[in-house]
DNA sequence: GTGAATGCAAAACCTTTGCAACTGG
DNA sequence: CCAGTTGCAAAGGTTTTGCATTCAC
């Protein structure tokens, strides 16, 4: 069985041998420029306008590396292509079934993200991934 | 943009034209027989021992159809192959990074699954998907 | 200088699909 | 009977990989 790599805390940012190449810089800039949740190919489309020679494979590599380093987060909703997100604070994702937008939901203060669930005593929690599907306020309003 | 199909409540089980074929029966039986979280190909491996002529594509079709009907749930963790689950009560999933097992976490009573997150006023919530990664009690114990 | 990263194309992987044959109600 | 389902093989779309070239440190 192929296990996940153990989750690396995103603060601390242990970059190790991380080399800041031009490509990585552009990919990172693109992610920071617009805090929506682009897929790898959307990131590619945006980077290619800034650096026409970059390849899709490199974008994938950069996103993977940055995910490992904790610079960005990979967001997976169902089987859809992964999206990437530069918001490093703990948060959930809201997926609007009408407009397809993904927005971040902050954690309420003083609350643990696991607090709704019965965790067996003795579990160690490393990471919580919460996705909420529904209809966003804007789409709810425009529906009638 | 290709949207999700709207989420269908799993109670009520509107089966519509659903035809209980031998293949679907076997797939369903296999899922009920062991409430772990097999992937499509694990389901295939198990069904094939009971019905050697079944094809992998049919297993995928059956799982898809049953997911639509609300008979089973599709569980997606990261980019790993989808797993399937016959537990229809609202629950979260715990993924153990040591042993790779996926277990169900019940919702605490009197609590909403969204309660940790700041939902914008006016959002409609249809469905919550929560995945918790960590180390299960058994693996935590055996580590030292 | 040297190991790491890139770019390209090809492969890998999970999943879906087209279609003729079959079957459940 | 006949729409819905199967099985097969082939295609689909996303992501990864092998390898020669280039580059950051």
PDB file of N, CA and C in Angstrom, chain B residues 49-124:
ATOM      1  N   UNK B  49     -14.419 -13.187  -7.426  1.00  0.00           N
ATOM      2  CA  UNK B  49     -14.377 -14.525  -6.826  1.00  0.00           C
ATOM      3  C   UNK B  49     -15.776 -15.125  -6.729  1.00  0.00           C
ATOM      4  N   UNK B  50     -16.795 -14.263  -6.702  1.00  0.00           N
ATOM      5  CA  UNK B  50     -18.172 -14.741  -6.615  1.00  0.00           C
ATOM      6  C   UNK B  50     -18.813 -14.851  -7.988  1.00  0.00           C
ATOM      7  N   UNK B  51     -18.344 -14.040  -8.917  1.00  0.00           N
ATOM      8  CA  UNK B  51     -18.907 -14.000 -10.265  1.00  0.00           C
ATOM      9  C   UNK B  51     -17.767 -13.744 -11.235  1.00  0.00           C
ATOM     10  N   UNK B  52     -17.127 -14.820 -11.686  1.00  0.00           N
ATOM     11  CA  UNK B  52     -15.892 -14.676 -12.454  1.00  0.00           C
ATOM     12  C   UNK B  52     -16.036 -13.914 -13.762  1.00  0.00           C
ATOM     13  N   UNK B  53     -17.252 -13.764 -14.265  1.00  0.00           N
ATOM     14  CA  UNK B  53     -17.423 -13.112 -15.565  1.00  0.00           C
ATOM     15  C   UNK B  53     -17.618 -11.607 -15.470  1.00  0.00           C
ATOM     16  N   UNK B  54     -17.761 -11.089 -14.257  1.00  0.00           N
ATOM     17  CA  UNK B  54     -18.025  -9.652 -14.144  1.00  0.00           C
ATOM     18  C   UNK B  54     -16.803  -8.864 -14.608  1.00  0.00           C
ATOM     19  N   UNK B  55     -17.056  -7.702 -15.179  1.00  0.00           N
ATOM     20  CA  UNK B  55     -15.941  -6.878 -15.659  1.00  0.00           C
ATOM     21  C   UNK B  55     -15.726  -5.689 -14.742  1.00  0.00           C
ATOM     22  N   UNK B  56     -14.506  -5.171 -14.812  1.00  0.00           N
ATOM     23  CA  UNK B  56     -14.171  -4.009 -13.995  1.00  0.00           C
ATOM     24  C   UNK B  56     -15.049  -2.824 -14.349  1.00  0.00           C
ATOM     25  N   UNK B  57     -15.339  -2.653 -15.633  1.00  0.00           N
ATOM     26  CA  UNK B  57     -16.189  -1.533 -16.063  1.00  0.00           C
ATOM     27  C   UNK B  57     -17.572  -1.651 -15.439  1.00  0.00           C
ATOM     28  N   UNK B  58     -18.077  -2.841 -15.352  1.00  0.00           N
ATOM     29  CA  UNK B  58     -19.386  -3.039 -14.732  1.00  0.00           C
ATOM     30  C   UNK B  58     -19.349  -2.701 -13.256  1.00  0.00           C
ATOM     31  N   UNK B  59     -18.262  -3.064 -12.600  1.00  0.00           N
ATOM     32  CA  UNK B  59     -18.128  -2.693 -11.196  1.00  0.00           C
ATOM     33  C   UNK B  59     -18.150  -1.176 -11.064  1.00  0.00           C
ATOM     34  N   UNK B  60     -17.412  -0.498 -11.920  1.00  0.00           N
ATOM     35  CA  UNK B  60     -17.447   0.965 -11.904  1.00  0.00           C
ATOM     36  C   UNK B  60     -18.860   1.472 -12.156  1.00  0.00           C
ATOM     37  N   UNK B  61     -19.532   0.892 -13.131  1.00  0.00           N
ATOM     38  CA  UNK B  61     -20.905   1.324 -13.417  1.00  0.00           C
ATOM     39  C   UNK B  61     -21.817   1.108 -12.220  1.00  0.00           C
ATOM     40  N   UNK B  62     -21.731  -0.051 -11.635  1.00  0.00           N
ATOM     41  CA  UNK B  62     -22.582  -0.367 -10.482  1.00  0.00           C
ATOM     42  C   UNK B  62     -22.326   0.613  -9.342  1.00  0.00           C
ATOM     43  N   UNK B  63     -21.049   0.864  -9.078  1.00  0.00           N
ATOM     44  CA  UNK B  63     -20.714   1.760  -7.971  1.00  0.00           C
ATOM     45  C   UNK B  63     -21.222   3.167  -8.251  1.00  0.00           C
ATOM     46  N   UNK B  64     -21.075   3.584  -9.492  1.00  0.00           N
ATOM     47  CA  UNK B  64     -21.562   4.904  -9.883  1.00  0.00           C
ATOM     48  C   UNK B  64     -23.080   4.996  -9.718  1.00  0.00           C
ATOM     49  N   UNK B  65     -23.769   3.996 -10.224  1.00  0.00           N
ATOM     50  CA  UNK B  65     -25.227   3.989 -10.128  1.00  0.00           C
ATOM     51  C   UNK B  65     -25.689   3.983  -8.683  1.00  0.00           C
ATOM     52  N   UNK B  66     -25.070   3.142  -7.887  1.00  0.00           N
ATOM     53  CA  UNK B  66     -25.460   3.054  -6.484  1.00  0.00           C
ATOM     54  C   UNK B  66     -25.128   4.333  -5.731  1.00  0.00           C
ATOM     55  N   UNK B  67     -24.069   4.990  -6.139  1.00  0.00           N
ATOM     56  CA  UNK B  67     -23.754   6.280  -5.527  1.00  0.00           C
ATOM     57  C   UNK B  67     -24.842   7.288  -5.875  1.00  0.00           C
ATOM     58  N   UNK B  68     -25.268   7.293  -7.136  1.00  0.00           N
ATOM     59  CA  UNK B  68     -26.356   8.180  -7.554  1.00  0.00           C
ATOM     60  C   UNK B  68     -27.623   7.925  -6.751  1.00  0.00           C
ATOM     61  N   UNK B  69     -27.945   6.656  -6.566  1.00  0.00           N
ATOM     62  CA  UNK B  69     -29.160   6.289  -5.844  1.00  0.00           C
ATOM     63  C   UNK B  69     -29.045   6.538  -4.350  1.00  0.00           C
ATOM     64  N   UNK B  70     -27.838   6.745  -3.880  1.00  0.00           N
ATOM     65  CA  UNK B  70     -27.647   6.933  -2.457  1.00  0.00           C
ATOM     66  C   UNK B  70     -27.523   5.628  -1.685  1.00  0.00           C
ATOM     67  N   UNK B  71     -27.297   4.536  -2.382  1.00  0.00           N
ATOM     68  CA  UNK B  71     -27.115   3.257  -1.699  1.00  0.00           C
ATOM     69  C   UNK B  71     -25.732   3.141  -1.087  1.00  0.00           C
ATOM     70  N   UNK B  72     -24.773   3.788  -1.702  1.00  0.00           N
ATOM     71  CA  UNK B  72     -23.416   3.796  -1.162  1.00  0.00           C
ATOM     72  C   UNK B  72     -22.843   5.202  -1.306  1.00  0.00           C
ATOM     73  N   UNK B  73     -21.759   5.437  -0.605  1.00  0.00           N
ATOM     74  CA  UNK B  73     -21.089   6.726  -0.718  1.00  0.00           C
ATOM     75  C   UNK B  73     -19.719   6.544  -1.307  1.00  0.00           C
ATOM     76  N   UNK B  74     -19.334   7.494  -2.147  1.00  0.00           N
ATOM     77  CA  UNK B  74     -17.988   7.511  -2.681  1.00  0.00           C
ATOM     78  C   UNK B  74     -17.122   8.352  -1.751  1.00  0.00           C
ATOM     79  N   UNK B  75     -15.973   7.825  -1.396  1.00  0.00           N
ATOM     80  CA  UNK B  75     -15.084   8.523  -0.472  1.00  0.00           C
ATOM     81  C   UNK B  75     -13.790   8.854  -1.194  1.00  0.00           C
ATOM     82  N   UNK B  76     -13.482  10.138  -1.260  1.00  0.00           N
ATOM     83  CA  UNK B  76     -12.270  10.553  -1.962  1.00  0.00           C
ATOM     84  C   UNK B  76     -11.279  11.183  -0.999  1.00  0.00           C
ATOM     85  N   UNK B  77     -10.111  10.590  -0.943  1.00  0.00           N
ATOM     86  CA  UNK B  77      -9.039  11.146  -0.125  1.00  0.00           C
ATOM     87  C   UNK B  77      -7.907  11.529  -1.040  1.00  0.00           C
ATOM     88  N   UNK B  78      -7.596  12.803  -1.080  1.00  0.00           N
ATOM     89  CA  UNK B  78      -6.561  13.285  -1.970  1.00  0.00           C
ATOM     90  C   UNK B  78      -6.803  12.752  -3.368  1.00  0.00           C
ATOM     91  N   UNK B  79      -5.741  12.375  -4.035  1.00  0.00           N
ATOM     92  CA  UNK B  79      -5.884  11.916  -5.412  1.00  0.00           C
ATOM     93  C   UNK B  79      -5.931  10.392  -5.483  1.00  0.00           C
ATOM     94  N   UNK B  80      -6.017   9.749  -4.348  1.00  0.00           N
ATOM     95  CA  UNK B  80      -6.039   8.299  -4.338  1.00  0.00           C
ATOM     96  C   UNK B  80      -7.323   7.802  -5.001  1.00  0.00           C
ATOM     97  N   UNK B  81      -7.314   6.568  -5.480  1.00  0.00           N
ATOM     98  CA  UNK B  81      -8.525   6.010  -6.071  1.00  0.00           C
ATOM     99  C   UNK B  81      -9.706   6.114  -5.109  1.00  0.00           C
ATOM    100  N   UNK B  82     -10.884   6.368  -5.648  1.00  0.00           N
ATOM    101  CA  UNK B  82     -12.071   6.481  -4.812  1.00  0.00           C
ATOM    102  C   UNK B  82     -12.319   5.195  -4.053  1.00  0.00           C
ATOM    103  N   UNK B  83     -12.807   5.354  -2.847  1.00  0.00           N
ATOM    104  CA  UNK B  83     -13.214   4.207  -2.050  1.00  0.00           C
ATOM    105  C   UNK B  83     -14.717   4.259  -1.910  1.00  0.00           C
ATOM    106  N   UNK B  84     -15.317   3.125  -1.553  1.00  0.00           N
ATOM    107  CA  UNK B  84     -16.767   3.070  -1.448  1.00  0.00           C
ATOM    108  C   UNK B  84     -17.181   2.534  -0.101  1.00  0.00           C
ATOM    109  N   UNK B  85     -18.328   2.995   0.341  1.00  0.00           N
ATOM    110  CA  UNK B  85     -18.688   2.861   1.731  1.00  0.00           C
ATOM    111  C   UNK B  85     -20.201   2.727   1.832  1.00  0.00           C
ATOM    112  N   UNK B  86     -20.658   1.749   2.572  1.00  0.00           N
ATOM    113  CA  UNK B  86     -22.101   1.500   2.658  1.00  0.00           C
ATOM    114  C   UNK B  86     -22.715   2.099   3.915  1.00  0.00           C
ATOM    115  N   UNK B  87     -21.954   2.880   4.649  1.00  0.00           N
ATOM    116  CA  UNK B  87     -22.474   3.548   5.841  1.00  0.00           C
ATOM    117  C   UNK B  87     -23.192   4.825   5.410  1.00  0.00           C
ATOM    118  N   UNK B  88     -24.510   4.827   5.562  1.00  0.00           N
ATOM    119  CA  UNK B  88     -25.283   5.952   5.042  1.00  0.00           C
ATOM    120  C   UNK B  88     -25.512   7.062   6.057  1.00  0.00           C
ATOM    121  N   UNK B  89     -25.141   6.801   7.308  1.00  0.00           N
ATOM    122  CA  UNK B  89     -25.285   7.879   8.286  1.00  0.00           C
ATOM    123  C   UNK B  89     -24.214   8.937   8.050  1.00  0.00           C
ATOM    124  N   UNK B  90     -24.526  10.172   8.415  1.00  0.00           N
ATOM    125  CA  UNK B  90     -23.531  11.229   8.242  1.00  0.00           C
ATOM    126  C   UNK B  90     -22.305  10.904   9.091  1.00  0.00           C
ATOM    127  N   UNK B  91     -21.157  10.931   8.469  1.00  0.00           N
ATOM    128  CA  UNK B  91     -19.945  10.612   9.204  1.00  0.00           C
ATOM    129  C   UNK B  91     -18.730  11.214   8.523  1.00  0.00           C
ATOM    130  N   UNK B  92     -17.628  11.266   9.265  1.00  0.00           N
ATOM    131  CA  UNK B  92     -16.362  11.716   8.690  1.00  0.00           C
ATOM    132  C   UNK B  92     -15.474  10.502   8.490  1.00  0.00           C
ATOM    133  N   UNK B  93     -14.339  10.701   7.853  1.00  0.00           N
ATOM    134  CA  UNK B  93     -13.408   9.604   7.649  1.00  0.00           C
ATOM    135  C   UNK B  93     -12.069   9.910   8.296  1.00  0.00           C
ATOM    136  N   UNK B  94     -11.552   8.889   8.952  1.00  0.00           N
ATOM    137  CA  UNK B  94     -10.237   8.998   9.557  1.00  0.00           C
ATOM    138  C   UNK B  94      -9.287   8.133   8.760  1.00  0.00           C
ATOM    139  N   UNK B  95      -8.235   8.751   8.265  1.00  0.00           N
ATOM    140  CA  UNK B  95      -7.251   8.024   7.487  1.00  0.00           C
ATOM    141  C   UNK B  95      -5.983   7.883   8.318  1.00  0.00           C
ATOM    142  N   UNK B  96      -5.587   6.644   8.592  1.00  0.00           N
ATOM    143  CA  UNK B  96      -4.373   6.423   9.370  1.00  0.00           C
ATOM    144  C   UNK B  96      -3.156   6.390   8.454  1.00  0.00           C
ATOM    145  N   UNK B  97      -2.238   7.297   8.706  1.00  0.00           N
ATOM    146  CA  UNK B  97      -1.044   7.423   7.866  1.00  0.00           C
ATOM    147  C   UNK B  97      -0.069   6.270   8.074  1.00  0.00           C
ATOM    148  N   UNK B  98      -0.259   5.505   9.160  1.00  0.00           N
ATOM    149  CA  UNK B  98       0.613   4.361   9.402  1.00  0.00           C
ATOM    150  C   UNK B  98       0.111   3.123   8.670  1.00  0.00           C
ATOM    151  N   UNK B  99      -1.129   2.758   8.942  1.00  0.00           N
ATOM    152  CA  UNK B  99      -1.617   1.487   8.399  1.00  0.00           C
ATOM    153  C   UNK B  99      -2.471   1.672   7.148  1.00  0.00           C
ATOM    154  N   UNK B 100      -2.814   2.910   6.830  1.00  0.00           N
ATOM    155  CA  UNK B 100      -3.574   3.147   5.609  1.00  0.00           C
ATOM    156  C   UNK B 100      -5.060   2.845   5.723  1.00  0.00           C
ATOM    157  N   UNK B 101      -5.517   2.478   6.905  1.00  0.00           N
ATOM    158  CA  UNK B 101      -6.936   2.148   7.050  1.00  0.00           C
ATOM    159  C   UNK B 101      -7.807   3.402   7.120  1.00  0.00           C
ATOM    160  N   UNK B 102      -8.995   3.266   6.613  1.00  0.00           N
ATOM    161  CA  UNK B 102      -9.966   4.350   6.687  1.00  0.00           C
ATOM    162  C   UNK B 102     -11.097   3.908   7.594  1.00  0.00           C
ATOM    163  N   UNK B 103     -11.366   4.691   8.612  1.00  0.00           N
ATOM    164  CA  UNK B 103     -12.462   4.340   9.512  1.00  0.00           C
ATOM    165  C   UNK B 103     -13.476   5.479   9.570  1.00  0.00           C
ATOM    166  N   UNK B 104     -14.692   5.122   9.963  1.00  0.00           N
ATOM    167  CA  UNK B 104     -15.754   6.119  10.035  1.00  0.00           C
ATOM    168  C   UNK B 104     -15.769   6.774  11.401  1.00  0.00           C
ATOM    169  N   UNK B 105     -16.034   8.066  11.399  1.00  0.00           N
ATOM    170  CA  UNK B 105     -16.201   8.791  12.650  1.00  0.00           C
ATOM    171  C   UNK B 105     -17.637   9.295  12.724  1.00  0.00           C
ATOM    172  N   UNK B 106     -18.327   8.935  13.788  1.00  0.00           N
ATOM    173  CA  UNK B 106     -19.712   9.393  13.936  1.00  0.00           C
ATOM    174  C   UNK B 106     -19.774  10.877  14.268  1.00  0.00           C
ATOM    175  N   UNK B 107     -20.874  11.455  13.876  1.00  0.00           N
ATOM    176  CA  UNK B 107     -21.156  12.835  14.261  1.00  0.00           C
ATOM    177  C   UNK B 107     -21.578  12.835  15.729  1.00  0.00           C
ATOM    178  N   UNK B 108     -21.033  13.768  16.514  1.00  0.00           N
ATOM    179  CA  UNK B 108     -21.481  13.876  17.901  1.00  0.00           C
ATOM    180  C   UNK B 108     -22.950  14.283  17.915  1.00  0.00           C
ATOM    181  N   UNK B 109     -23.664  13.816  18.913  1.00  0.00           N
ATOM    182  CA  UNK B 109     -25.097  14.113  18.892  1.00  0.00           C
ATOM    183  C   UNK B 109     -25.365  15.576  19.215  1.00  0.00           C
ATOM    184  N   UNK B 110     -26.358  16.117  18.573  1.00  0.00           N
ATOM    185  CA  UNK B 110     -26.744  17.509  18.798  1.00  0.00           C
ATOM    186  C   UNK B 110     -25.794  18.523  18.197  1.00  0.00           C
ATOM    187  N   UNK B 111     -24.988  18.075  17.268  1.00  0.00           N
ATOM    188  CA  UNK B 111     -23.980  18.953  16.680  1.00  0.00           C
ATOM    189  C   UNK B 111     -24.137  18.928  15.163  1.00  0.00           C
ATOM    190  N   UNK B 112     -23.939  20.060  14.540  1.00  0.00           N
ATOM    191  CA  UNK B 112     -23.940  20.075  13.077  1.00  0.00           C
ATOM    192  C   UNK B 112     -22.519  19.894  12.566  1.00  0.00           C
ATOM    193  N   UNK B 113     -22.392  19.194  11.464  1.00  0.00           N
ATOM    194  CA  UNK B 113     -21.056  18.873  10.959  1.00  0.00           C
ATOM    195  C   UNK B 113     -20.302  20.123  10.503  1.00  0.00           C
ATOM    196  N   UNK B 114     -21.023  21.197  10.286  1.00  0.00           N
ATOM    197  CA  UNK B 114     -20.360  22.427   9.832  1.00  0.00           C
ATOM    198  C   UNK B 114     -19.974  23.340  10.982  1.00  0.00           C
ATOM    199  N   UNK B 115     -20.187  22.890  12.221  1.00  0.00           N
ATOM    200  CA  UNK B 115     -20.192  23.858  13.320  1.00  0.00           C
ATOM    201  C   UNK B 115     -18.851  24.513  13.640  1.00  0.00           C
ATOM    202  N   UNK B 116     -17.769  24.009  13.088  1.00  0.00           N
ATOM    203  CA  UNK B 116     -16.474  24.627  13.389  1.00  0.00           C
ATOM    204  C   UNK B 116     -16.162  25.792  12.448  1.00  0.00           C
ATOM    205  N   UNK B 117     -16.937  25.943  11.404  1.00  0.00           N
ATOM    206  CA  UNK B 117     -16.537  26.858  10.326  1.00  0.00           C
ATOM    207  C   UNK B 117     -17.454  28.062  10.213  1.00  0.00           C
ATOM    208  N   UNK B 118     -16.859  29.181   9.865  1.00  0.00           N
ATOM    209  CA  UNK B 118     -17.623  30.417   9.676  1.00  0.00           C
ATOM    210  C   UNK B 118     -18.277  30.412   8.302  1.00  0.00           C
ATOM    211  N   UNK B 119     -19.546  30.040   8.273  1.00  0.00           N
ATOM    212  CA  UNK B 119     -20.282  30.014   7.008  1.00  0.00           C
ATOM    213  C   UNK B 119     -20.874  31.391   6.739  1.00  0.00           C
ATOM    214  N   UNK B 120     -20.689  31.910   5.547  1.00  0.00           N
ATOM    215  CA  UNK B 120     -21.308  33.199   5.233  1.00  0.00           C
ATOM    216  C   UNK B 120     -22.829  33.088   5.369  1.00  0.00           C
ATOM    217  N   UNK B 121     -23.423  34.118   5.928  1.00  0.00           N
ATOM    218  CA  UNK B 121     -24.872  34.147   6.091  1.00  0.00           C
ATOM    219  C   UNK B 121     -25.525  34.030   4.717  1.00  0.00           C
ATOM    220  N   UNK B 122     -26.502  33.129   4.622  1.00  0.00           N
ATOM    221  CA  UNK B 122     -27.191  32.972   3.343  1.00  0.00           C
ATOM    222  C   UNK B 122     -26.692  31.798   2.510  1.00  0.00           C
ATOM    223  N   UNK B 123     -25.692  31.071   3.021  1.00  0.00           N
ATOM    224  CA  UNK B 123     -25.234  29.884   2.293  1.00  0.00           C
ATOM    225  C   UNK B 123     -26.217  28.748   2.515  1.00  0.00           C
ATOM    226  N   UNK B 124     -26.411  27.961   1.505  1.00  0.00           N
ATOM    227  CA  UNK B 124     -27.174  26.729   1.693  1.00  0.00           C
ATOM    228  C   UNK B 124     -26.185  25.573   1.710  1.00  0.00           C
TER     229      UNK B 124
END
